[in-house]
Amino acid sequence: MTSLSHAANNQPSDIQYQFDFERFLEHLVDVTLKFTTDVDMPSLWLPAWIPGSYLIREFARNITAVHYRIVDGEVLDSQLANSNREPKRYRAQKTDKHTWQLPEAKVGQTISVYYEVYCYDLSVRTAYVDQQRLYGNFTSLALAVDGQEQSPVQVSLIVPEAFFINKNKEQVLLACGLKSTHLQSDERDLYSLQADSYHDLIDYPFEIAPQEKFDFIIKDNRHQTLGHQFFLAGKHTANMGRLQQDLTQICQTYLNWLGDAPFNDYTFMTYSSGQDYGGLEHINSTSLITPRRDLPRINELALPSSDYQRFLGLCSHEYFHAWWVKTVRPDVMLEVDLRHEAFTPLLWVFEGFTSYIDDFMLQASEVIDKASYLKLLAEQINRYYQTPGRAHQSVAESSFDAWIKLYRNDENTGNAGISYYNKGALVALCLDLTLLAKSDGCYRVFDVVKAFYEQAKQTDNHRIGISSADMGAVIGQFIPLADWQDFERRYVNGVEELPMQELLEANGITLHSNTKEKADKSLPWGIRCTETPAGLMVNQVRRGSAAAKAGISAHDVIIAIDGIKADNKQLALFNDVSQNVECYLFRRDELMCISVAANAESEMKDSQQDKADIGSPHKVNLKLEKLGFDKWLKPDFVKF
């Protein structure tokens, strides 16, 4: 491993990292961390989660042993001092699951720390290293020096020449929101980065891989230009010109609305894969992974396909987070300890508002038409109606429980809870339309967001953390506070059904539902199944359904219904249970015969679950009327 060297202008307090990708074929990164300790027995720690993804990820599990040497300031005997031997190598001691202590180190000494990280997670949250790409979030790679997190940071990314074999070296690019320098030699390429602090560093993922790239310019309300870059790695046949055109319109619409940005430049980092999908926001960049079919085709029609709309929605979602999560954020995440959870009831505000605004901005920018937008909105509404758990969990509770529920879906998730993304988006819709109604068309949810952003710009670090009380204080500037408090009680902290139909109809949108086919008709016996060679695999059982009352459970494999081999068609024949039906199934490796009782569905009484099912359509469609929708769908900032 190549040793670190001090730059002439480095201050003693600088923290230096070297990430060596020599062992990329083994998915390993060798890390050297060099720092001067300001305490005896310093400690190093690694985050347990990454901002924007609210689950304890335990990144430290990918670190092997941690060793260190005292390279400057150690008292040596004369024999060792006059030799060419390296300083003694020590093994760091773990004090908890993500903390290592260096017991031999003393204040004022310069320490070199060595460890390896296993990197083979394709998600946007961690790190991935192989012969195709070198990708990482520093939350997964860089141990922090406890108490010195505010020190300036120097980073070296060392890429061996072997990585460039069978690649056009000119196409191998570094994508990162941080400015970089690039040095080449016969044996390696060196990319150098600098950050103001450790907390600054971990907001900048990087990717080194063969990539296509384009640039585009956005102008703020002062006509200052903001440079944008889009990088695309992975196999694809994307129409890059079309993507550049559409992203330019979308991003410009955000600047038309918000006036300016919390960044001077912005980077989209995208990896094209087979099925993977996701995104993570950063202050001046986003890391995306998308199925390649979601990228625009060479012959993409003027109206984007539904797959391409999904990718544009992902770009829009993560881009808006630069303002709404990275700049304005929940109060508990303003100064956050990444070793512990940060509980807040406001994730519905940040992810819910964003999930409403992301698709809205596609039509506001005229990248998609209004009819396409209404289809996207109808999909959100259908997901909400098809989730019985909305009767049990409020969207505020869903936010607070994100750490233990949202990212840990199981067969009971839909019965017991609701997504703060899904319901949060629809609460944001209802709040938007309520603001319009209560303010005689003067104010929107967009005004609420902008008011908070203006507050953030007045602070020293241009960031604010907000609470539920702050929501009331700002919304109360636009409508009577009592109206907001009633809305919050019923739809945010409560589980009352959202008044979407009446609000939409008041704005020129008709909500049509198939009243002949209720939600339970799409789930015969209240179960959701997958056909397998072994039979019908039960994935989900709705609480209180005929299947639940009979004792059918998730993970059962139904092999016969009424003496006939089970498949979805056979199951559908017994949707309305008019007589007892014998059902043979395997639970684990045990054969069971279960009798599904006649009319079991109709025996359900006035439980909270039933109230969620009553009037819940299987599918809704939204339709523009001739008049009345412009006030909602074409806000003042739309300039196309």
XYZ file of C-alpha atoms in Angstrom:
640
model
C 0.000 0.000 0.000
C 1.313 3.437 -0.911
C 1.877 5.591 2.165
C 0.313 8.992 2.631
C 2.442 12.085 2.309
C 1.853 15.509 3.828
C 1.025 18.292 1.413
C 3.080 21.405 2.093
C 0.066 23.410 3.157
C -1.526 20.744 5.362
C -2.299 21.843 8.877
C -1.499 19.432 11.733
C -5.202 19.119 12.491
C -6.029 17.837 9.014
C -7.484 14.357 8.745
C -6.066 12.410 5.795
C -7.668 9.390 4.148
C -6.267 7.136 1.464
C -8.580 4.628 -0.229
C -6.629 2.082 -2.255
C -8.649 -0.045 -4.714
C -5.841 -2.486 -5.547
C -7.985 -5.433 -4.435
C -11.076 -4.460 -6.407
C -11.555 -8.010 -7.706
C -12.092 -9.129 -4.113
C -14.490 -6.213 -3.431
C -12.056 -4.836 -0.859
C -10.810 -1.311 -0.211
C -7.657 -0.771 1.838
C -7.922 2.388 3.908
C -5.211 4.421 5.597
C -6.282 7.169 8.000
C -3.648 9.596 9.280
C -4.266 12.207 11.986
C -2.678 13.942 14.956
C -4.617 13.076 18.084
C -5.691 15.777 20.515
C -6.421 13.318 23.359
C -4.916 10.239 24.924
C -6.384 6.928 23.758
C -8.403 8.405 20.865
C -11.451 6.611 19.479
C -12.613 6.050 15.913
C -16.217 5.427 14.926
C -18.293 4.632 11.851
C -21.879 5.763 11.250
C -24.610 3.182 11.795
C -26.950 4.824 9.267
C -26.810 7.274 6.401
C -28.944 10.446 6.256
C -31.948 9.980 4.001
C -32.361 6.270 4.783
C -33.847 5.793 8.209
C -32.697 2.356 9.312
C -29.723 1.264 11.384
C -27.540 -0.318 8.680
C -24.550 -1.356 10.811
C -21.952 -0.363 8.225
C -19.204 -1.390 10.647
C -19.945 -5.040 9.934
C -17.960 -4.686 6.677
C -14.742 -3.629 8.414
C -12.271 -6.368 9.317
C -9.612 -5.629 11.960
C -8.311 -2.117 12.607
C -4.555 -1.634 13.196
C -2.480 1.472 13.815
C 1.054 2.786 14.141
C 2.400 5.802 15.967
C 4.434 7.459 13.218
C 5.381 10.735 14.887
C 5.836 11.689 18.518
C 6.520 8.196 19.930
C 9.364 7.899 22.439
C 11.761 5.300 20.943
C 14.827 3.660 22.384
C 18.072 4.602 20.662
C 18.488 1.245 18.917
C 15.062 1.468 17.239
C 15.475 5.167 16.515
C 18.656 4.507 14.531
C 17.208 1.590 12.550
C 15.070 1.533 9.439
C 12.378 -0.544 11.092
C 8.803 0.690 10.924
C 7.088 1.771 14.147
C 5.339 -0.990 16.044
C 1.932 -2.035 14.722
C -0.889 -2.185 17.280
C -4.357 -3.683 17.090
C -7.229 -1.312 17.892
C -9.667 -2.426 20.562
C -13.401 -2.388 19.937
C -15.463 -0.688 22.629
C -18.854 -1.111 20.994
C -20.264 -2.322 17.665
C -18.972 0.657 15.656
C -16.206 2.188 17.807
C -12.494 1.358 18.031
C -10.080 2.733 20.632
C -6.323 3.238 20.188
C -5.025 2.673 23.742
C -1.312 3.222 23.006
C -1.772 6.629 21.376
C -1.057 9.816 23.336
C -2.044 13.431 22.811
C 0.052 15.195 20.156
C 1.130 12.020 18.390
C 0.522 11.405 14.694
C -1.233 8.110 14.062
C -1.641 5.997 10.920
C -4.622 3.649 11.007
C -5.067 0.717 8.616
C -8.163 -1.322 7.855
C -10.029 -2.956 4.982
C -13.690 -2.582 3.989
C -15.726 -5.182 2.128
C -17.770 -3.397 -0.553
C -20.352 -5.441 -2.429
C -23.728 -3.760 -1.882
C -25.269 -2.386 -5.073
C -27.582 0.017 -3.235
C -27.076 3.795 -3.180
C -26.538 3.674 0.602
C -23.206 1.893 0.964
C -20.258 0.907 -1.273
C -19.665 -1.375 -4.238
C -16.314 -2.335 -5.764
C -15.566 -4.700 -8.657
C -13.906 -4.639 -12.086
C -16.763 -2.547 -13.508
C -17.144 0.287 -11.004
C -15.741 1.778 -7.810
C -18.570 3.362 -5.853
C -18.829 4.507 -2.288
C -20.447 6.577 0.411
C -17.906 7.693 2.985
C -20.349 6.730 5.746
C -19.416 3.151 4.831
C -15.718 3.712 4.235
C -14.262 6.460 6.430
C -13.788 6.016 10.168
C -14.302 9.310 11.999
C -11.892 10.544 14.660
C -14.028 11.116 17.723
C -13.941 14.780 18.748
C -12.153 15.862 15.562
C -15.075 15.607 13.154
C -14.831 19.344 12.364
C -11.234 19.144 11.173
C -10.500 19.649 7.461
C -10.314 16.439 5.463
C -7.950 15.372 2.658
C -8.928 12.324 0.568
C -6.951 10.280 -1.961
C -8.670 7.685 -4.158
C -6.022 5.381 -5.657
C -7.065 3.374 -8.716
C -4.583 0.748 -9.971
C -3.790 0.449 -13.657
C -5.331 -3.036 -13.643
C -8.787 -1.490 -13.191
C -8.520 0.162 -16.626
C -7.842 -3.091 -18.502
C -10.467 -3.707 -21.220
C -11.816 -0.180 -20.749
C -11.468 2.974 -22.774
C -9.560 4.966 -20.181
C -10.898 8.254 -21.484
C -14.427 7.090 -20.618
C -13.516 6.257 -17.016
C -14.693 9.289 -15.075
C -14.976 10.336 -11.463
C -18.494 11.480 -10.564
C -18.645 13.359 -7.278
C -20.153 16.571 -5.953
C -16.760 17.588 -4.546
C -14.184 19.260 -6.738
C -11.251 16.967 -7.494
C -7.777 16.844 -8.987
C -6.577 13.912 -11.070
C -2.977 12.681 -11.352
C -1.881 9.770 -13.553
C 1.184 7.538 -13.613
C 2.090 4.229 -15.222
C 0.942 2.299 -12.153
C -2.108 4.158 -10.871
C -4.501 7.073 -11.096
C -4.881 9.336 -8.068
C -8.004 11.425 -7.442
C -7.714 14.013 -4.661
C -10.694 15.501 -2.807
C -10.992 17.996 0.022
C -13.830 18.601 2.465
C -14.266 21.103 5.274
C -15.070 18.412 7.847
C -16.001 14.767 8.282
C -19.705 15.657 8.313
C -19.152 17.527 5.052
C -17.274 14.593 3.503
C -20.012 12.018 4.126
C -22.458 14.075 2.046
C -20.476 13.367 -1.151
C -20.650 9.876 -2.650
C -18.313 9.077 -5.539
C -18.236 6.758 -8.524
C -15.301 5.843 -10.759
C -16.376 3.872 -13.806
C -16.840 4.103 -17.570
C -19.572 6.736 -17.771
C -21.390 8.918 -20.230
C -21.837 12.510 -19.186
C -23.620 15.674 -20.209
C -23.807 19.180 -18.740
C -26.616 21.692 -18.589
C -27.171 25.140 -17.133
C -29.980 26.395 -14.898
C -30.555 30.077 -14.048
C -31.802 31.383 -10.723
C -33.954 34.475 -10.188
C -30.850 36.706 -10.280
C -29.943 35.203 -13.678
C -26.874 33.537 -12.187
C -26.023 30.231 -13.811
C -25.823 26.977 -11.890
C -23.874 24.203 -13.600
C -25.393 20.718 -13.597
C -23.758 17.418 -14.543
C -25.367 14.082 -15.291
C -23.262 10.883 -15.177
C -24.568 7.519 -16.362
C -22.715 4.247 -15.668
C -23.681 0.667 -16.453
C -24.922 -0.886 -19.696
C -27.633 1.128 -21.421
C -28.867 2.533 -24.713
C -30.287 5.748 -23.277
C -31.177 8.760 -25.375
C -28.872 11.190 -23.588
C -30.020 14.203 -25.598
C -33.632 13.626 -24.631
C -32.671 13.149 -20.998
C -30.694 16.387 -21.024
C -33.665 18.266 -22.477
C -36.191 16.923 -19.970
C -33.981 17.327 -16.895
C -33.190 20.892 -17.883
C -36.897 21.756 -17.972
C -37.611 20.030 -14.661
C -34.686 21.578 -12.789
C -35.403 25.031 -14.213
C -38.978 24.793 -12.952
C -37.695 24.184 -9.414
C -35.521 27.304 -9.659
C -38.442 29.302 -11.077
C -40.389 28.330 -7.970
C -37.771 28.586 -5.229
C -35.765 31.450 -6.717
C -32.302 30.146 -5.956
C -30.555 27.007 -4.756
C -28.548 25.889 -1.709
C -25.767 24.800 -4.099
C -23.579 26.362 -6.781
C -23.517 23.234 -8.927
C -25.312 19.896 -8.947
C -24.386 16.335 -9.951
C -26.698 13.473 -10.909
C -24.899 10.124 -10.473
C -26.827 7.251 -12.045
C -26.109 3.555 -12.387
C -28.126 1.562 -14.924
C -28.922 -2.015 -13.873
C -31.415 -4.768 -14.568
C -34.027 -4.397 -11.829
C -32.595 -2.233 -9.053
C -34.226 1.066 -8.201
C -33.584 3.803 -5.680
C -32.093 7.166 -4.922
C -30.433 9.042 -2.092
C -30.183 12.798 -1.713
C -27.102 14.887 -0.955
C -26.596 18.619 -0.672
C -25.352 19.147 -4.239
C -25.784 15.701 -5.771
C -27.877 12.595 -5.838
C -26.959 8.944 -6.266
C -29.482 6.976 -8.345
C -29.838 3.398 -9.494
C -32.429 2.542 -12.116
C -33.576 -0.309 -14.321
C -32.182 0.444 -17.772
C -35.681 0.107 -19.251
C -36.648 3.291 -17.338
C -34.176 5.377 -19.334
C -35.391 7.162 -22.476
C -35.151 5.189 -25.684
C -33.597 6.492 -28.871
C -37.107 6.735 -30.362
C -38.775 7.995 -27.170
C -42.087 9.653 -28.002
C -42.832 13.267 -27.132
C -44.899 12.032 -24.194
C -42.526 9.956 -22.037
C -43.372 6.290 -21.538
C -44.584 5.232 -18.085
C -41.176 3.655 -17.392
C -39.329 6.832 -18.342
C -41.767 8.903 -16.274
C -40.768 6.811 -13.272
C -37.089 7.681 -13.763
C -37.849 11.370 -14.235
C -39.935 11.257 -11.061
C -36.959 9.756 -9.217
C -34.676 12.542 -10.482
C -37.256 15.163 -9.513
C -37.710 13.632 -6.043
C -34.027 13.576 -5.141
C -33.331 16.989 -6.680
C -36.002 18.653 -4.527
C -34.443 17.093 -1.435
C -31.530 19.550 -1.762
C -33.957 22.170 -0.479
C -36.372 19.974 1.458
C -34.352 17.587 3.714
C -30.782 18.779 3.211
C -31.513 22.488 3.843
C -34.841 22.465 5.698
C -34.907 19.295 7.805
C -36.515 17.790 10.911
C -35.175 19.495 14.032
C -33.727 16.256 15.421
C -31.588 15.917 12.279
C -30.005 19.353 12.337
C -27.068 18.167 14.460
C -27.442 14.421 14.280
C -25.462 11.571 15.840
C -25.210 8.925 13.137
C -24.562 6.236 15.726
C -28.138 6.390 17.026
C -31.653 6.776 15.637
C -33.173 10.241 15.302
C -36.908 9.858 15.888
C -39.305 12.396 14.385
C -43.026 12.481 13.508
C -42.233 14.702 10.504
C -40.905 12.321 7.855
C -44.354 12.558 6.249
C -43.634 16.264 5.747
C -40.265 15.725 4.117
C -40.808 12.538 2.150
C -44.560 13.039 1.756
C -44.327 16.606 0.450
C -41.525 15.456 -1.844
C -43.530 12.479 -3.120
C -46.376 14.855 -3.988
C -44.232 17.564 -5.532
C -41.907 15.289 -7.560
C -44.612 14.132 -10.005
C -46.426 17.475 -9.859
C -43.290 19.165 -11.192
C -43.146 16.813 -14.171
C -46.403 18.305 -15.426
C -45.621 21.828 -14.191
C -42.485 21.712 -16.361
C -44.597 20.330 -19.240
C -42.354 17.284 -19.579
C -45.540 15.240 -19.170
C -49.132 16.328 -19.808
C -51.860 16.765 -17.220
C -53.576 13.475 -18.079
C -50.324 11.585 -17.435
C -49.918 13.353 -14.124
C -53.432 12.391 -13.064
C -52.578 8.740 -13.818
C -49.552 8.989 -11.518
C -51.684 10.596 -8.819
C -54.370 7.918 -9.227
C -51.695 5.259 -8.622
C -50.851 6.930 -5.298
C -54.534 7.025 -4.358
C -55.032 3.357 -5.272
C -52.042 2.312 -3.152
C -53.545 4.206 -0.237
C -56.981 2.609 -0.641
C -55.462 -0.855 -0.965
C -53.621 -0.523 2.362
C -56.000 -1.471 5.194
C -53.401 -0.425 7.767
C -54.312 3.210 7.146
C -57.118 2.671 9.669
C -54.616 1.766 12.385
C -51.545 3.967 11.983
C -51.442 7.715 11.485
C -48.948 9.237 9.085
C -47.177 10.902 12.042
C -46.839 7.514 13.748
C -45.598 6.003 10.506
C -42.889 8.679 10.433
C -41.820 8.043 13.998
C -41.716 4.263 13.476
C -39.704 4.430 10.231
C -36.684 2.993 12.058
C -38.459 -0.237 12.936
C -41.152 -0.610 10.263
C -40.835 1.093 6.848
C -37.644 -0.669 5.739
C -38.663 -3.969 7.346
C -41.779 -4.933 5.448
C -43.349 -8.278 6.198
C -46.623 -10.081 5.558
C -48.413 -7.974 8.191
C -47.172 -4.540 7.082
C -50.227 -3.669 4.988
C -52.575 -4.766 7.774
C -50.930 -2.726 10.495
C -49.570 0.463 8.967
C -49.254 2.971 6.168
C -46.252 4.416 4.312
C -45.401 8.020 5.125
C -44.293 8.317 1.492
C -47.660 7.204 0.113
C -50.077 8.717 2.620
C -47.724 11.644 3.152
C -48.014 12.521 -0.537
C -51.809 12.441 -0.335
C -51.886 14.458 2.887
C -49.703 17.009 1.062
C -52.226 16.978 -1.816
C -55.099 17.562 0.601
C -53.173 20.305 2.397
C -52.374 21.965 -0.921
C -56.030 21.969 -1.973
C -57.141 23.039 1.518
C -54.759 25.988 1.422
C -56.168 26.958 -1.968
C -59.712 26.786 -0.657
C -59.097 28.571 2.651
C -57.037 31.384 1.105
C -59.303 32.109 -1.877
C -56.722 30.620 -4.223
C -53.827 32.745 -2.947
C -51.631 30.196 -1.182
C -50.325 26.709 -1.773
C -48.158 24.075 -0.134
C -45.438 25.554 -2.385
C -45.669 28.773 -0.362
C -45.191 26.800 2.868
C -42.015 25.171 1.528
C -40.649 28.465 0.245
C -41.340 30.207 3.567
C -39.229 27.627 5.394
C -36.483 27.873 2.769
C -36.378 31.662 3.184
C -35.965 31.136 6.937
C -33.063 28.761 6.313
C -31.258 31.323 4.158
C -31.248 33.755 7.076
C -29.201 31.432 9.326
C -25.407 31.309 9.526
C -25.119 27.839 8.014
C -28.168 28.247 5.730
C -29.965 25.299 7.313
C -32.830 24.996 9.767
C -34.496 22.206 11.672
C -38.259 22.350 12.095
C -40.770 20.841 14.509
C -44.512 20.193 14.385
C -45.016 23.534 16.147
C -43.026 25.259 13.396
C -45.348 23.706 10.819
C -48.284 25.344 12.559
C -46.501 28.681 12.858
C -45.774 28.868 9.126
C -49.038 27.410 7.825
C -50.837 29.793 10.181
C -49.427 32.651 8.102
C -51.527 31.482 5.142
C -54.762 30.164 6.659
C -56.364 30.430 10.113
C -54.345 28.395 12.591
C -57.513 26.637 13.791
C -58.036 25.237 10.298
C -54.544 23.759 10.269
C -54.947 22.338 13.773
C -58.182 20.633 12.749
C -56.501 19.257 9.611
C -53.519 18.033 11.642
C -55.726 16.379 14.268
C -57.828 14.503 11.722
C -55.403 13.563 8.953
C -51.868 13.778 10.385
C -52.179 12.602 13.966
C -55.492 10.843 13.341
C -56.614 8.135 10.947
C -59.695 9.728 9.394
C -60.186 9.004 5.712
C -58.625 11.714 3.546
C -61.169 14.007 1.832
C -59.547 13.642 -1.582
C -62.700 13.271 -3.638
C -64.383 16.467 -2.504
C -61.172 18.490 -2.684
C -60.311 17.275 -6.173
C -63.820 17.835 -7.469
C -63.682 21.394 -6.154
C -60.666 21.866 -8.432
C -62.038 20.480 -11.653
C -60.979 16.852 -11.199
C -63.513 14.022 -11.126
C -62.611 10.901 -9.194
C -64.208 7.840 -10.789
C -64.261 4.482 -9.019
C -65.373 1.006 -10.014
C -68.140 0.554 -7.471
C -68.911 -2.954 -8.743
C -65.485 -4.230 -7.840
C -64.401 -3.330 -4.331
C -60.879 -3.729 -2.985
C -61.651 -7.140 -1.457
C -62.612 -8.493 -4.908
C -59.005 -8.140 -6.002
C -57.970 -10.391 -3.116
C -60.039 -13.603 -3.154
C -60.526 -14.739 0.451
C -58.410 -11.681 1.380
C -55.118 -13.260 0.308
C -52.439 -12.202 -2.125
C -50.672 -15.138 -3.782
C -47.903 -15.973 -6.215
C -48.204 -18.963 -8.507
C -45.266 -21.366 -8.087
C -44.630 -24.911 -9.388
C -45.481 -26.180 -5.896
C -48.816 -24.298 -5.719
C -50.097 -20.911 -4.597
C -47.610 -19.259 -2.280
C -49.524 -17.004 0.149
C -47.712 -13.682 0.469
C -50.226 -11.706 2.486
C -53.439 -12.363 4.415
C -55.754 -9.450 5.105
C -56.772 -9.180 8.714
C -60.383 -10.263 9.331
C -60.701 -11.900 5.899
C -62.174 -15.322 5.093
C -58.665 -16.767 4.855
C -57.604 -15.265 8.173
C -60.704 -16.611 9.923
C -60.046 -20.066 8.450
C -56.436 -20.048 9.641
C -54.609 -19.616 6.332
C -51.315 -17.822 6.922
C -48.573 -16.086 4.988
C -45.983 -18.476 3.522
C -48.515 -21.328 3.270
C -48.492 -23.095 -0.101
C -52.035 -23.932 -1.244
C -52.013 -27.040 -3.458
C -55.743 -27.762 -3.947
C -59.054 -25.895 -3.640
C -62.286 -27.891 -3.688
C -60.324 -30.933 -4.917
C -58.775 -29.071 -7.895
C -55.124 -28.080 -8.262
C -54.738 -24.553 -6.929
C -53.917 -21.606 -9.119
C -55.119 -18.021 -9.208
C -57.973 -18.855 -11.575
C -59.211 -21.632 -9.283
C -58.965 -19.316 -6.302
C -60.967 -16.636 -8.129
C -63.832 -19.081 -8.671
C -64.384 -19.090 -4.924
C -64.138 -15.334 -4.456
C -67.654 -15.223 -3.031
C -67.743 -18.121 -0.580
C -71.325 -19.444 -0.730
C -70.460 -22.802 0.845
C -67.655 -24.247 2.907
C -64.624 -25.018 0.755
C -61.867 -27.483 1.581
C -58.401 -26.148 0.977
C -55.272 -28.327 1.118
C -52.009 -26.602 1.832
C -48.487 -27.114 3.081
C -47.267 -25.137 6.069
C -43.536 -25.665 6.070
C -43.398 -29.414 5.303
C -46.691 -30.344 6.938
C -49.864 -31.045 4.939
C -53.007 -29.409 6.323
C -56.658 -29.368 5.325
C -58.452 -26.127 6.128
C -62.116 -25.379 5.668
C -62.912 -21.852 4.489
C -66.321 -21.042 5.955
C -69.264 -19.890 3.851
C -69.881 -16.113 3.947
C -66.966 -15.562 6.302
C -66.372 -12.159 4.736
C -69.886 -10.955 5.484
C -69.573 -11.823 9.158
C -67.066 -9.048 9.799
C -68.659 -6.348 11.941
C -67.804 -2.796 12.869
C -64.115 -3.157 13.527
C -61.735 -0.351 12.640
C -60.493 -2.582 9.837
C -63.977 -2.826 8.318
C -64.322 0.928 8.326
C -61.170 1.141 6.241
C -62.618 -1.290 3.714
C -66.065 0.317 3.412
C -66.219 2.475 0.296
C -62.604 1.735 -0.635
C -62.644 1.318 -4.412
C -60.528 -1.299 -6.111
C -59.331 1.284 -8.578
C -59.853 4.985 -9.100
C -59.363 7.111 -12.183
C -58.995 10.869 -12.284
C -60.437 12.956 -15.102
C -60.028 16.614 -15.989
C -63.237 18.586 -16.256
C -63.452 21.462 -18.705
C -62.944 24.160 -16.088
C -61.492 24.675 -12.654
C -58.155 22.846 -12.657
C -55.789 25.635 -13.793
C -55.537 27.180 -10.337
C -54.233 23.887 -8.974
C -52.210 22.440 -11.860
C -50.640 25.652 -13.144
C -49.134 27.598 -10.245
C -47.748 31.096 -10.715
C -44.125 29.979 -11.087
C -44.825 27.941 -14.247
C -43.238 29.870 -17.127
C -43.324 27.393 -19.995
